């Protein structure tokens, strides 16, 4: 049983409240949960387990794409096509892609959510107050390349793994914990949503909530179980995961905010980079009187 980090929870609540670009379920987007995903067989790409497919339709039935014209969404989306998905394939960062990385970080640093996170990290003496130095720290955490298991050359980064997704051996999807990438790839026909994931201890999923555990296939590989925020802004996730990486020495920290009690899994790679990070919904808390979900 993990005790909740009350101080970190208060900070997460603050950045949640300041996430002005968060979409509203049922209004700005709609998802269709359909059925529960079936178990994944030993032969994970045996027809990609269509016999256990709990969903005959896409996850997203509607997204108001006008949100993607906002600065932080534009900067985020520009990075999604900069990576080789196969682990073991060396990543080559072009000058144009490096410029896009810096543009994205500059954009993040202008957001209220990231300014709030930075102020807290400076108070905790975990980040430099100087913005250019803080930006260097963020670049190292999220964009510096490193070699994943079995790779001889740098083939991955925290950003690629968490937000874009990777494949291992062409059969297994790893990372891929972002709803924007999921929506865009599903729209292109590259994602086959298999249904929601739930166990005896987890709450039932809800189409009007912002966290979902699910199963899907992508690029001929299967993600047996993934967990993502839905409808939140890039700046919220970027601030949240940066906070958890720098604040908590543990690879799992419990926070509560809004109506959610969530474990944030955050694996460190060489204590310098994010290996992976994602939310695991523990339970819903009591609904606030004026819920700002």
XYZ file of C-alpha atoms in Angstrom:
293
model
C 0.000 0.000 0.000
C 1.527 3.290 -1.094
C 0.879 6.318 1.095
C -0.258 9.384 -0.814
C 2.238 12.221 -1.101
C 0.099 15.070 0.253
C 2.477 17.887 -0.656
C 2.937 16.620 -4.193
C -0.818 16.055 -4.434
C -1.419 19.718 -3.583
C 0.976 20.719 -6.351
C -0.705 18.361 -8.859
C -4.081 19.820 -7.867
C -2.701 23.303 -8.565
C -1.442 22.423 -12.047
C -4.712 20.564 -12.713
C -6.675 23.707 -11.804
C -4.421 25.789 -14.056
C -4.767 23.476 -17.054
C -6.890 25.904 -19.051
C -6.479 23.866 -22.250
C -8.029 20.685 -20.873
C -10.892 19.353 -22.974
C -14.304 18.639 -21.481
C -15.590 15.052 -21.837
C -18.806 14.779 -23.814
C -18.417 18.299 -25.177
C -14.925 18.709 -26.631
C -14.476 14.982 -27.207
C -16.393 11.735 -26.894
C -15.058 8.223 -26.442
C -16.809 4.878 -26.823
C -15.595 2.365 -24.224
C -17.563 -0.605 -25.629
C -16.435 -3.916 -24.090
C -13.674 -5.220 -21.883
C -10.516 -6.327 -23.719
C -9.766 -10.028 -23.623
C -6.568 -11.700 -22.437
C -3.550 -11.587 -24.723
C -2.412 -14.998 -25.955
C 1.172 -16.228 -25.920
C 1.383 -15.614 -29.658
C 0.775 -11.924 -29.281
C 0.364 -11.124 -32.945
C -1.804 -14.131 -33.809
C -4.313 -12.096 -35.804
C -3.688 -9.543 -33.072
C -6.144 -11.424 -30.856
C -9.242 -10.494 -32.807
C -11.136 -13.264 -31.030
C -10.715 -11.308 -27.804
C -11.443 -7.891 -29.288
C -13.940 -6.162 -27.005
C -14.499 -3.208 -29.323
C -15.808 -3.142 -32.863
C -15.475 0.620 -33.229
C -12.754 3.215 -32.601
C -12.218 4.575 -29.097
C -12.696 8.191 -30.180
C -16.047 9.016 -31.719
C -15.452 12.776 -31.740
C -12.696 15.301 -30.990
C -13.012 19.039 -31.510
C -9.787 19.494 -33.453
C -9.821 23.277 -33.075
C -7.923 22.640 -29.821
C -5.005 21.358 -31.899
C -4.493 24.878 -33.248
C -3.463 26.097 -29.802
C 0.254 26.746 -29.392
C 1.103 23.940 -26.974
C -0.824 21.345 -29.001
C 0.816 22.476 -32.259
C 4.292 22.304 -30.714
C 3.561 18.860 -29.248
C 2.095 17.385 -32.433
C 5.083 18.598 -34.468
C 7.296 16.165 -32.501
C 5.219 13.025 -33.049
C 6.715 12.126 -36.456
C 10.355 12.566 -35.421
C 11.060 9.002 -34.271
C 11.753 5.441 -35.422
C 9.263 3.296 -33.546
C 11.357 0.101 -33.453
C 13.658 -0.202 -30.466
C 17.107 -1.227 -31.661
C 16.889 1.202 -34.575
C 19.276 4.096 -33.816
C 17.625 7.493 -33.599
C 19.142 10.259 -35.710
C 18.082 13.725 -34.634
C 18.172 16.222 -37.493
C 18.812 19.948 -36.896
C 15.170 20.590 -37.789
C 13.970 18.066 -35.210
C 16.274 19.510 -32.552
C 14.829 22.953 -33.288
C 11.319 21.512 -32.852
C 12.358 20.047 -29.482
C 13.567 23.459 -28.329
C 10.459 25.184 -29.647
C 8.316 22.727 -27.708
C 10.260 23.320 -24.480
C 10.063 27.106 -24.940
C 6.318 26.718 -25.376
C 6.017 24.563 -22.243
C 7.985 27.086 -20.191
C 5.505 29.820 -21.136
C 2.513 27.872 -19.781
C 1.101 28.551 -16.328
C 1.244 24.855 -15.454
C 4.973 24.586 -16.167
C 5.728 27.914 -14.460
C 3.947 26.586 -11.364
C 5.900 23.316 -11.473
C 9.198 25.174 -11.981
C 8.577 27.453 -8.995
C 7.956 24.411 -6.790
C 11.040 22.580 -8.070
C 13.204 25.643 -7.391
C 11.822 25.860 -3.837
C 12.745 22.205 -3.359
C 16.231 22.860 -4.793
C 15.597 20.233 -7.458
C 15.834 22.559 -10.457
C 17.803 25.710 -11.292
C 15.934 28.997 -11.101
C 17.628 30.237 -14.260
C 15.270 29.437 -17.156
C 17.960 28.491 -19.723
C 19.476 26.092 -17.176
C 16.072 24.654 -16.322
C 15.444 24.148 -20.019
C 18.736 22.204 -20.266
C 17.569 20.016 -17.394
C 14.273 19.341 -19.166
C 16.068 18.554 -22.416
C 18.258 16.003 -20.658
C 15.316 14.345 -18.910
C 13.063 14.137 -21.949
C 15.066 14.379 -25.167
C 18.596 13.062 -24.627
C 18.897 9.712 -26.365
C 19.836 6.499 -24.588
C 20.025 2.818 -25.498
C 17.138 0.640 -24.390
C 17.549 -3.007 -23.475
C 19.326 -4.944 -26.198
C 20.313 -1.885 -28.220
C 23.943 -1.095 -28.971
C 23.313 2.531 -29.956
C 21.007 5.238 -28.585
C 17.547 4.345 -29.850
C 15.124 5.959 -27.420
C 14.238 8.967 -25.292
C 11.783 9.684 -22.531
C 9.607 11.753 -24.841
C 9.511 9.113 -27.553
C 8.687 6.290 -25.171
C 6.003 8.059 -23.127
C 4.272 10.248 -25.683
C 4.957 8.678 -29.097
C 5.291 4.953 -28.399
C 7.749 2.282 -29.500
C 7.648 -1.308 -30.711
C 9.862 -4.141 -29.515
C 10.543 -6.956 -31.927
C 7.709 -5.719 -34.115
C 5.236 -7.546 -31.856
C 4.922 -5.592 -28.629
C 4.018 -1.936 -28.175
C 5.854 -0.275 -25.293
C 5.273 3.179 -23.845
C 2.601 5.067 -25.815
C 0.785 6.794 -22.965
C -0.670 9.822 -24.716
C -4.220 10.407 -25.890
C -3.347 12.872 -28.673
C -1.015 10.388 -30.357
C -3.618 7.662 -29.842
C -6.357 9.761 -31.441
C -4.220 10.844 -34.409
C -2.948 7.314 -35.058
C -6.463 5.892 -34.739
C -7.725 8.485 -37.209
C -5.056 7.326 -39.691
C -6.165 3.703 -39.261
C -2.989 2.627 -37.461
C -4.673 1.897 -34.118
C -7.159 -0.875 -33.421
C -8.766 -0.253 -30.046
C -9.466 -3.619 -28.365
C -11.467 -2.467 -25.352
C -10.922 -1.209 -21.835
C -8.833 -3.007 -19.200
C -10.093 -3.553 -15.670
C -9.291 -5.935 -12.823
C -10.932 -6.854 -9.537
C -9.290 -3.979 -7.675
C -9.679 -1.173 -10.190
C -12.740 1.059 -10.645
C -14.965 0.659 -13.650
C -13.972 2.967 -16.509
C -16.127 5.977 -17.280
C -16.423 7.790 -20.596
C -16.706 11.097 -18.726
C -13.507 10.694 -16.714
C -9.981 11.655 -17.741
C -8.067 8.382 -17.108
C -8.449 5.095 -18.962
C -6.727 1.708 -18.978
C -7.028 0.041 -22.364
C -5.696 -2.464 -24.877
C -4.893 -1.697 -28.504
C -2.765 -2.756 -31.457
C -0.421 -0.436 -33.353
C 1.912 -1.127 -36.267
C 1.279 -4.897 -36.092
C 2.171 -4.960 -32.409
C -0.073 -5.261 -29.365
C -0.247 -3.136 -26.228
C -1.728 -5.690 -23.811
C -2.548 -3.029 -21.232
C -1.837 0.670 -21.295
C -2.995 3.573 -19.191
C -3.459 7.165 -20.310
C -4.912 10.514 -19.405
C -7.569 11.591 -21.900
C -8.384 15.180 -22.788
C -5.629 16.838 -20.763
C -3.206 19.311 -22.326
C 0.425 18.516 -23.237
C 1.585 21.053 -20.640
C -0.304 19.281 -17.848
C 1.253 15.893 -18.548
C 4.694 17.366 -19.156
C 4.584 19.285 -15.856
C 3.113 16.345 -13.915
C 5.636 13.776 -15.092
C 8.573 16.151 -14.675
C 7.469 16.824 -11.097
C 7.139 13.130 -10.273
C 10.504 12.304 -11.850
C 12.375 14.976 -9.890
C 10.454 14.931 -6.603
C 10.025 11.232 -5.920
C 12.969 8.848 -5.584
C 10.475 5.980 -5.810
C 9.260 4.630 -9.113
C 5.644 4.830 -8.014
C 4.057 7.770 -6.214
C 0.424 8.164 -5.159
C -1.294 11.509 -5.687
C -4.879 12.647 -5.341
C -6.425 15.571 -7.200
C -9.890 16.539 -8.418
C -11.882 13.285 -8.150
C -8.922 10.990 -8.824
C -6.598 8.931 -6.670
C -3.772 7.898 -8.971
C -0.459 6.084 -8.818
C 2.047 7.763 -11.120
C 4.557 5.174 -12.300
C 7.864 6.837 -13.191
C 10.846 4.650 -14.052
C 14.204 6.389 -14.007
C 16.862 5.504 -16.571
C 20.362 5.956 -15.139
C 18.791 8.535 -12.792
C 19.143 11.048 -15.645
C 16.301 10.292 -18.018
C 12.679 9.211 -17.880
C 12.389 5.555 -18.859
C 8.615 5.495 -18.755
C 5.832 7.216 -16.861
C 2.060 6.831 -16.833
C -1.012 7.078 -14.559
C -2.698 4.120 -12.850
C -6.176 4.943 -11.556
C -6.632 3.637 -8.007
C -10.116 4.948 -7.319
C -12.443 7.878 -7.727
C -12.723 10.181 -4.750
C -15.952 11.883 -3.699
C -17.235 14.181 -6.402
C -16.693 17.854 -5.534
C -19.828 20.012 -5.340
C -18.733 22.005 -8.380
C -16.552 19.440 -10.134
C -13.925 20.849 -12.442
C -13.070 17.522 -13.945
